[in-house]
GROMACS .gro file of C-alpha atoms in nm:
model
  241
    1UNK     CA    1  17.360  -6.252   1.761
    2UNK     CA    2  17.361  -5.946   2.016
    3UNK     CA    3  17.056  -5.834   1.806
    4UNK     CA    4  16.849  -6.155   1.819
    5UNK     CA    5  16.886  -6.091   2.194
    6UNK     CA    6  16.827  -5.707   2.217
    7UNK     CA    7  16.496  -5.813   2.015
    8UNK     CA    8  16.393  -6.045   2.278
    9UNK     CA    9  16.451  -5.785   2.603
   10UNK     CA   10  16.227  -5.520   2.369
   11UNK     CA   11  15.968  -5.734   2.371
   12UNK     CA   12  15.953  -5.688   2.774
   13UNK     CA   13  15.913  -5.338   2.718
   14UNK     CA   14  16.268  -5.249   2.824
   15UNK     CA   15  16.511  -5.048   2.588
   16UNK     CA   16  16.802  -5.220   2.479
   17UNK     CA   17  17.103  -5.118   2.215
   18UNK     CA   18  17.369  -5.321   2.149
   19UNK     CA   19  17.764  -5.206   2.032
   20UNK     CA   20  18.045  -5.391   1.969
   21UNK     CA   21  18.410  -5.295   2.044
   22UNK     CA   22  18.770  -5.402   2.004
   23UNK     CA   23  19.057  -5.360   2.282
   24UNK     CA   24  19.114  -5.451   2.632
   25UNK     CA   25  18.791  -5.507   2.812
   26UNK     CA   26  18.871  -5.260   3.080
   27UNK     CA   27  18.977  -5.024   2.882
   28UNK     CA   28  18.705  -5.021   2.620
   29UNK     CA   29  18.390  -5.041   2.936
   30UNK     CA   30  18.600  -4.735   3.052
   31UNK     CA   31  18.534  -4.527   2.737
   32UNK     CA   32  18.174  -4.698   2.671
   33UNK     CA   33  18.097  -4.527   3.027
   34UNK     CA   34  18.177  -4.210   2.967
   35UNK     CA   35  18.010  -4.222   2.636
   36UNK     CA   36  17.694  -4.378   2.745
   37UNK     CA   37  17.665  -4.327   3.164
   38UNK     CA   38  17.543  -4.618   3.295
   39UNK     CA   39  17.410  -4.678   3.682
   40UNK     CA   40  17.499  -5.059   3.691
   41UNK     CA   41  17.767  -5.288   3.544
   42UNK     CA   42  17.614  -5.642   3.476
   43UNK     CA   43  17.833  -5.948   3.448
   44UNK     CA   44  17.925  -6.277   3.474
   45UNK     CA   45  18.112  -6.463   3.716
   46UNK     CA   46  18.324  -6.617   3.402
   47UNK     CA   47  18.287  -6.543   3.026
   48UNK     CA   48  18.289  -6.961   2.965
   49UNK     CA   49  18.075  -7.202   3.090
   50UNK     CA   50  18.347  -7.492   3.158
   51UNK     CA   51  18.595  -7.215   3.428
   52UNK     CA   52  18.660  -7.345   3.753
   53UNK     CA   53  18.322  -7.196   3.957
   54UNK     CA   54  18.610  -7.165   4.240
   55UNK     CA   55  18.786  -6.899   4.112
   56UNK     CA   56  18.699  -6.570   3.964
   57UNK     CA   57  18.753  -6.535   3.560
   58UNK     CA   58  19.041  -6.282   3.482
   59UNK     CA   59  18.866  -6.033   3.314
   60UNK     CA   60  18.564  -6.018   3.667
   61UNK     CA   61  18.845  -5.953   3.879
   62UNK     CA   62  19.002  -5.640   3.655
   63UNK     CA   63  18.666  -5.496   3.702
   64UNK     CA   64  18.502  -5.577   4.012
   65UNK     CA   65  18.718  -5.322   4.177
   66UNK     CA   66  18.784  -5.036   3.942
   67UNK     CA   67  18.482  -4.948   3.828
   68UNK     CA   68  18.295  -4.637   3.918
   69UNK     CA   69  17.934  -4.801   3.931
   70UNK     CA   70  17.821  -5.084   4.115
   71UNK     CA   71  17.890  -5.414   3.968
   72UNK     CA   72  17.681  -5.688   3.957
   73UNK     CA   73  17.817  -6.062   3.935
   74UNK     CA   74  17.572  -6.301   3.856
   75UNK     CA   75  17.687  -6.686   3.979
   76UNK     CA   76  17.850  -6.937   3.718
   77UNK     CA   77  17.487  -7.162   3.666
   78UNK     CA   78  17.275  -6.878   3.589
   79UNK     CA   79  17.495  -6.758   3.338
   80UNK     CA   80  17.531  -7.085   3.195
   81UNK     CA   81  17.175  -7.155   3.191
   82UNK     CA   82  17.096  -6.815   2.995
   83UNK     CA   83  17.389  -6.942   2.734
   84UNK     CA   84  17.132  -7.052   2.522
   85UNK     CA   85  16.902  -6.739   2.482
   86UNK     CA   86  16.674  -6.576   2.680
   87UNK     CA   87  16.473  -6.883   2.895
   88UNK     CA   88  16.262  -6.884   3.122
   89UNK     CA   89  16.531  -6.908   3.389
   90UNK     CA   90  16.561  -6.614   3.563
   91UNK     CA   91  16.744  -6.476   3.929
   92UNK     CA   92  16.444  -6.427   4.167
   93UNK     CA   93  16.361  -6.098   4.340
   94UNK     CA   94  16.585  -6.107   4.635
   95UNK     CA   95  16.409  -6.111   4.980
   96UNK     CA   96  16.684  -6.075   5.197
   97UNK     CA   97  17.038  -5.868   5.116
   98UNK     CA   98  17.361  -6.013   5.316
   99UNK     CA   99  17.548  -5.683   5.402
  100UNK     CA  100  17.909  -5.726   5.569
  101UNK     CA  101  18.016  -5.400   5.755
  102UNK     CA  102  18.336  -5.371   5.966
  103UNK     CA  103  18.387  -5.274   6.318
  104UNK     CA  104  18.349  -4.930   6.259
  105UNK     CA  105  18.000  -4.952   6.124
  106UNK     CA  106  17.907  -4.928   5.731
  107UNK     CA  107  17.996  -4.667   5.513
  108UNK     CA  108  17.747  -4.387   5.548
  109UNK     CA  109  17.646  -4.388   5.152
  110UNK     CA  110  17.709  -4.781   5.170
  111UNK     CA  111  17.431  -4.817   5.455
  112UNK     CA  112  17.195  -4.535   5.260
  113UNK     CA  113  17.266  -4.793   4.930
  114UNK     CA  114  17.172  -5.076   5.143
  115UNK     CA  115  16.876  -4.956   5.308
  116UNK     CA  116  16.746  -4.806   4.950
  117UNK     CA  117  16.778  -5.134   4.790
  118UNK     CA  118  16.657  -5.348   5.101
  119UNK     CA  119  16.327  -5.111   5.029
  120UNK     CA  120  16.322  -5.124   4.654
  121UNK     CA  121  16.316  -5.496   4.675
  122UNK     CA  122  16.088  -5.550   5.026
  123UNK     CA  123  16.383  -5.691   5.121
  124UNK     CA  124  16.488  -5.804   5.467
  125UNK     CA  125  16.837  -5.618   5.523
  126UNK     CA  126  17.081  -5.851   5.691
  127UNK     CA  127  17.390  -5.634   5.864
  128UNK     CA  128  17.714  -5.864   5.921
  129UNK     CA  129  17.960  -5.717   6.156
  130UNK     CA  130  18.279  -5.885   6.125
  131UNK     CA  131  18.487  -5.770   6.408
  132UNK     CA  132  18.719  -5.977   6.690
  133UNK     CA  133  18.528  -6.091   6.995
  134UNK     CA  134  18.733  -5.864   7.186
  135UNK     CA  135  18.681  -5.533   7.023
  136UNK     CA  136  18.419  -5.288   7.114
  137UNK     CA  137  18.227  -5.215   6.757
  138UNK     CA  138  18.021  -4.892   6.639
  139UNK     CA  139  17.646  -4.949   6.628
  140UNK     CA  140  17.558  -5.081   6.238
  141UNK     CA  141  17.278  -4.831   6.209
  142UNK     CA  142  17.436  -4.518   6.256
  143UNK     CA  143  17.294  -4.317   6.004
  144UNK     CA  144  17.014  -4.017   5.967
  145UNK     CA  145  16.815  -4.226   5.732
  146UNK     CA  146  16.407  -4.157   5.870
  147UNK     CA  147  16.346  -4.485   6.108
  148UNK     CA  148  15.950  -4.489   5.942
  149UNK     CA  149  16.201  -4.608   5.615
  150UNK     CA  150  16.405  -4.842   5.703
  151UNK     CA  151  16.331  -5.201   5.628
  152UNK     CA  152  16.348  -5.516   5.829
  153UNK     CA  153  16.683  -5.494   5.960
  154UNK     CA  154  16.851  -5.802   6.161
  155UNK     CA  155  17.217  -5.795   6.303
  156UNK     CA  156  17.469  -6.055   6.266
  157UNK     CA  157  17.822  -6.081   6.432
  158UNK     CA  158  18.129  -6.273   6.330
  159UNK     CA  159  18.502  -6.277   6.415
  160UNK     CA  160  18.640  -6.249   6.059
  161UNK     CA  161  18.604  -6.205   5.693
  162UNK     CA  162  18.697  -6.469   5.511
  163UNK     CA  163  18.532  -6.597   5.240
  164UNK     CA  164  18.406  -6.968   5.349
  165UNK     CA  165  18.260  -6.758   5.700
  166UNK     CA  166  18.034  -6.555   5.476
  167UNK     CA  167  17.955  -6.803   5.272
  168UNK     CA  168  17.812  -6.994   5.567
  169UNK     CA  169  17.653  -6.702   5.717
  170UNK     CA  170  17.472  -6.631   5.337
  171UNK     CA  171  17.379  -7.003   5.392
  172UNK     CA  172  17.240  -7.057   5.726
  173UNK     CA  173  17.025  -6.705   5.674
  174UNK     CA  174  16.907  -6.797   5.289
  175UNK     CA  175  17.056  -6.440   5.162
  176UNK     CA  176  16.926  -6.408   4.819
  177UNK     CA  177  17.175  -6.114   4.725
  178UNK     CA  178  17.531  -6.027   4.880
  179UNK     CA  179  17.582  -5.635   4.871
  180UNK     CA  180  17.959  -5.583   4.916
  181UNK     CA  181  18.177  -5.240   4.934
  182UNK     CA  182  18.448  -5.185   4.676
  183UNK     CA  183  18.696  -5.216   4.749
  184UNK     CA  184  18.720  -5.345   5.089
  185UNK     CA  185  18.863  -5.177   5.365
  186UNK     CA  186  19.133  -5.368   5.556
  187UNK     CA  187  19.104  -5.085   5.826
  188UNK     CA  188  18.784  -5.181   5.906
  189UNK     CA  189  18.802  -5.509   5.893
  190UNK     CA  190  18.537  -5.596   5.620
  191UNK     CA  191  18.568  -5.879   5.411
  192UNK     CA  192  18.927  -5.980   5.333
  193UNK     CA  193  18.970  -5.777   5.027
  194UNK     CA  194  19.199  -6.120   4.971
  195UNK     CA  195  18.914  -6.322   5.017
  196UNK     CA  196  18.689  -6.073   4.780
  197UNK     CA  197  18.748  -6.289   4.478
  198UNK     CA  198  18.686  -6.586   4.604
  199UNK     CA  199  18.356  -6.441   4.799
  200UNK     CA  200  18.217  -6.364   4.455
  201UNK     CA  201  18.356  -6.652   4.250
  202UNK     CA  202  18.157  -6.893   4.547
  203UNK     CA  203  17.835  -6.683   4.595
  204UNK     CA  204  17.536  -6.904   4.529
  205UNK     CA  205  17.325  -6.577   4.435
  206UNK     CA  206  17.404  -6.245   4.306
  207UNK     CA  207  17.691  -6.016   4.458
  208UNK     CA  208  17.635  -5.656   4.392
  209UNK     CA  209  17.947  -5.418   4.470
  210UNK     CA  210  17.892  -5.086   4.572
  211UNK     CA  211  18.221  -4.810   4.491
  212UNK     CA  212  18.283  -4.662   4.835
  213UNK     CA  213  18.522  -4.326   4.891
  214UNK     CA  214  18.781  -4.383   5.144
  215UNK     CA  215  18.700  -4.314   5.459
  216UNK     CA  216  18.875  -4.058   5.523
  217UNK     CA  217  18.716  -3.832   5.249
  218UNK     CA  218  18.382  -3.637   5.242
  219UNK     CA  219  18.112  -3.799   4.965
  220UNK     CA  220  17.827  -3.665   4.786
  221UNK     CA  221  17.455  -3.798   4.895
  222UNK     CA  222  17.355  -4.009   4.596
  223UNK     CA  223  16.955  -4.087   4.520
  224UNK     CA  224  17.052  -4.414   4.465
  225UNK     CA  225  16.750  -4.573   4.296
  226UNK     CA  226  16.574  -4.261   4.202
  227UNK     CA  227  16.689  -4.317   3.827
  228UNK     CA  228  16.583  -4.709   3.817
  229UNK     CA  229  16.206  -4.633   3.966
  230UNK     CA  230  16.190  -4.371   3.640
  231UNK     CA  231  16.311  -4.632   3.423
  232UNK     CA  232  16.628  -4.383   3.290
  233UNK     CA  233  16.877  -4.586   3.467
  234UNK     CA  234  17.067  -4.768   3.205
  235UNK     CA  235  17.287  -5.114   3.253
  236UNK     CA  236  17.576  -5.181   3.075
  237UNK     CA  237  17.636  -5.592   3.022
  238UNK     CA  238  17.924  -5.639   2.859
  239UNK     CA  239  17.984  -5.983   2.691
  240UNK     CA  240  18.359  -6.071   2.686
  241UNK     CA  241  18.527  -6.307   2.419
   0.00000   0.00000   0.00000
């Protein structure tokens, strides 16, 4: 079956390989990434098409925050719509991104990830600063990142991060794609990393989770998209049973 379906991708030109594994999920994408490096994790929202589209399916939420890549979670209809074999339904090209940053500002290689995929896409970049009313907050755009690259870039403020609030925010704005740090930082009062699950298990659209360092350690400047414009990037979509 995995093979009728790598078939179909190769005719799009794109190089697909297929492997099947035993074990505990986590466990087993573990090892597969270290064999194979991979630059995205692609998966859906539940591994059945009849799960509660409320909650988050058991093996998502092992993964969404313990893996080294970002992870993308595609909502509960598209993959139930692609159930069938490779349609003609597909997620469109995002023209906005719905980015929640905390009081203190984004992480400086979760902004540069932002900004690069905002610009990849000719996306709008929408910054949402959750902070109380009463706190003063660090400017959003804090970074060294050329202002000649940036893309569109509009500012949003709320007063927390629970789920249904950015929900409503990715609903009033028409946010095609919600870019979210893993995991969250309850210092800096991102999104609830309570509400995380719930955020993702909700999202109308795509939520793509970006693996953050602490804040309180140095990081490594990462060409983020470098390897997807050359086409060497590889994705790793794991189909769970």
């Amino acid at each position: 079956t995995l093979e009728v379906l790598a078939r179909h991708i190769r005719v799009r030109n794109i190089a697909c390989s297929t492997l099947v594994r035993h074990g505990d999920t986590a466990a087993v994408l573990e090892e597969v990434l270290r064999e194979r490096p991979a630059g995205r994790l692609l998966m859906g929202s539940h591994a059945t098409p009849g799960a509660n589209s409320g909650s988050l399916g058991r093996t998502a939420s092992s993964l969404l925050l313990q893996t080294p890549v970002p992870v993308c979670v595609l909502p509960s209809h598209v993959v139930r719509q692609s159930q069938t074999g490779l349609g003609q339904e597909s997620v469109a090209t995002p023209d906005s991104i719905l980015y929640p940053v905390g009081e203190h500002g984004p992480h400086p290689e979760g902004i540069r990830f932002a900004l690069d995929l905002a610009q990849y896409f000719h996306a709008e970049l929408i910054l949402l600063q959750i902070a109380a009313p009463d706190r003063v907050v660090a400017d959003p755009m804090s970074t060294t990142c050329p202002a000649a690259l940036w893309p569109h870039v509009r500012r949003i403020r709320i007063a927390d991060g629970k789920a249904d609030s950015v929900l409503q925010v990715m609903r009033e704005n028409g946010a095609r794609m919600l870019l979210v740090d893993a995991p969250p930082s309850p210092e800096n009062s991102t999104v609830d990393p309570e509400s995380m699950a719930a955020l993702v298990a909700s999202s109308p659209c795509p939520v793509l989770t970006f693996p953050v360092l602490p804040w309180n350690r140095d990081f490594l400047p990462v060409d983020t998209l470098s390897a997807y414009r050359s086409g060497v990037l590889s994705v790793l979509s794991p189909g769970v049973h």
